[in-house]
CSV table of C-alpha atoms in Angstrom, one decimal:
chain,number,residue,atom,x,y,z
N,1,MET,CA,-10.3,-10.8,-0.8
N,2,PRO,CA,-9.0,-8.6,-3.7
N,3,THR,CA,-6.6,-10.3,-6.0
N,4,ASP,CA,-5.4,-7.3,-8.2
N,5,THR,CA,-2.7,-5.0,-7.0
N,6,VAL,CA,-4.7,-2.0,-6.6
N,7,GLY,CA,-7.5,-3.8,-4.8
N,8,ARG,CA,-4.9,-5.4,-2.4
N,9,PHE,CA,-3.4,-1.9,-1.8
N,10,LEU,CA,-6.8,-0.3,-1.1
N,11,ALA,CA,-7.7,-3.2,1.4
N,12,ALA,CA,-4.4,-2.7,3.3
N,13,LEU,CA,-5.3,1.1,3.7
N,14,ASP,CA,-7.3,2.2,6.9
N,15,PRO,CA,-10.9,3.2,5.9
N,16,LYS,CA,-10.5,6.8,5.8
N,17,LYS,CA,-7.5,6.6,3.5
N,18,GLN,CA,-9.3,4.0,1.4
N,19,GLU,CA,-11.8,6.8,0.7
N,20,VAL,CA,-9.1,9.3,-0.4
N,21,VAL,CA,-7.3,7.0,-2.6
N,22,GLY,CA,-10.2,5.3,-4.1
N,23,ALA,CA,-11.5,8.7,-5.2
N,24,ARG,CA,-8.2,9.4,-7.1
N,25,PRO,CA,-8.1,8.4,-10.8
N,26,ARG,CA,-7.2,4.7,-11.7
N,27,GLU,CA,-3.8,5.8,-13.0
N,28,GLU,CA,-2.8,7.3,-9.7
N,29,GLN,CA,-4.1,4.3,-7.8
N,30,GLU,CA,-2.0,2.0,-10.0
N,31,ARG,CA,1.0,4.1,-9.2
N,32,LEU,CA,0.5,3.9,-5.6
N,33,ALA,CA,0.0,0.1,-5.6
N,34,ALA,CA,3.1,-0.3,-7.6
N,35,ALA,CA,5.0,1.7,-5.1
N,36,TRP,CA,3.4,-0.4,-2.3
N,37,GLU,CA,4.6,-3.5,-3.8
N,38,ARG,CA,7.9,-2.1,-4.2
N,39,GLU,CA,8.0,-1.3,-0.6
N,40,LEU,CA,6.8,-4.9,0.5
N,41,GLU,CA,9.6,-6.4,-1.8
N,42,ALA,CA,12.5,-4.1,-0.7
N,43,ASP,CA,12.1,-3.7,3.0
N,44,ASP,CA,13.5,-6.6,5.1
N,45,GLU,CA,11.8,-5.4,8.2
N,46,LEU,CA,8.5,-5.9,6.4
N,47,ASP,CA,9.6,-9.5,5.5
N,48,THR,CA,9.9,-10.3,9.2
N,49,LEU,CA,6.6,-8.8,10.0
N,50,ASP,CA,5.1,-10.6,7.0
N,51,GLU,CA,6.0,-14.0,8.5
N,52,LEU,CA,4.2,-12.8,11.9
N,53,SER,CA,1.2,-11.0,10.2
N,54,PRO,CA,0.9,-10.6,6.5
N,55,PRO,CA,-1.8,-7.9,6.9
N,56,ALA,CA,0.3,-6.0,9.1
N,57,ALA,CA,3.1,-6.0,6.9
N,58,GLU,CA,0.7,-4.8,4.1
N,59,ALA,CA,-0.6,-1.9,6.2
N,60,GLU,CA,2.7,-0.8,7.2
N,61,ALA,CA,4.0,-0.6,3.7
N,62,ALA,CA,0.7,1.1,2.4
N,63,ARG,CA,1.1,3.6,5.4
N,64,ARG,CA,4.8,4.4,4.3
N,65,VAL,CA,3.7,4.8,0.8
N,66,LEU,CA,1.0,7.5,1.7
N,67,ASP,CA,3.6,9.1,4.2
N,68,ARG,CA,5.8,9.9,1.2
N,69,GLY,CA,2.9,11.6,-0.3
N,70,ILE,CA,0.0,11.0,-2.4
N,71,ASP,CA,1.2,13.7,-5.0
N,72,GLN,CA,4.6,12.2,-5.6
């Protein structure tokens, strides 16, 4: 299991999105991973989901970050 933020973020993505994001420059991956961490910290709904299934909460936060757009 990855321990760095980018690795954890990539692991939370579905395989197709992992490829797309993994092909991006490291700086872009770090920016998206930071947005993912903020999403996990800020959303109370994700706190509840995290208690039931941490991987599901991480995947949902990753989906939200990518839905806002990779090129933000």
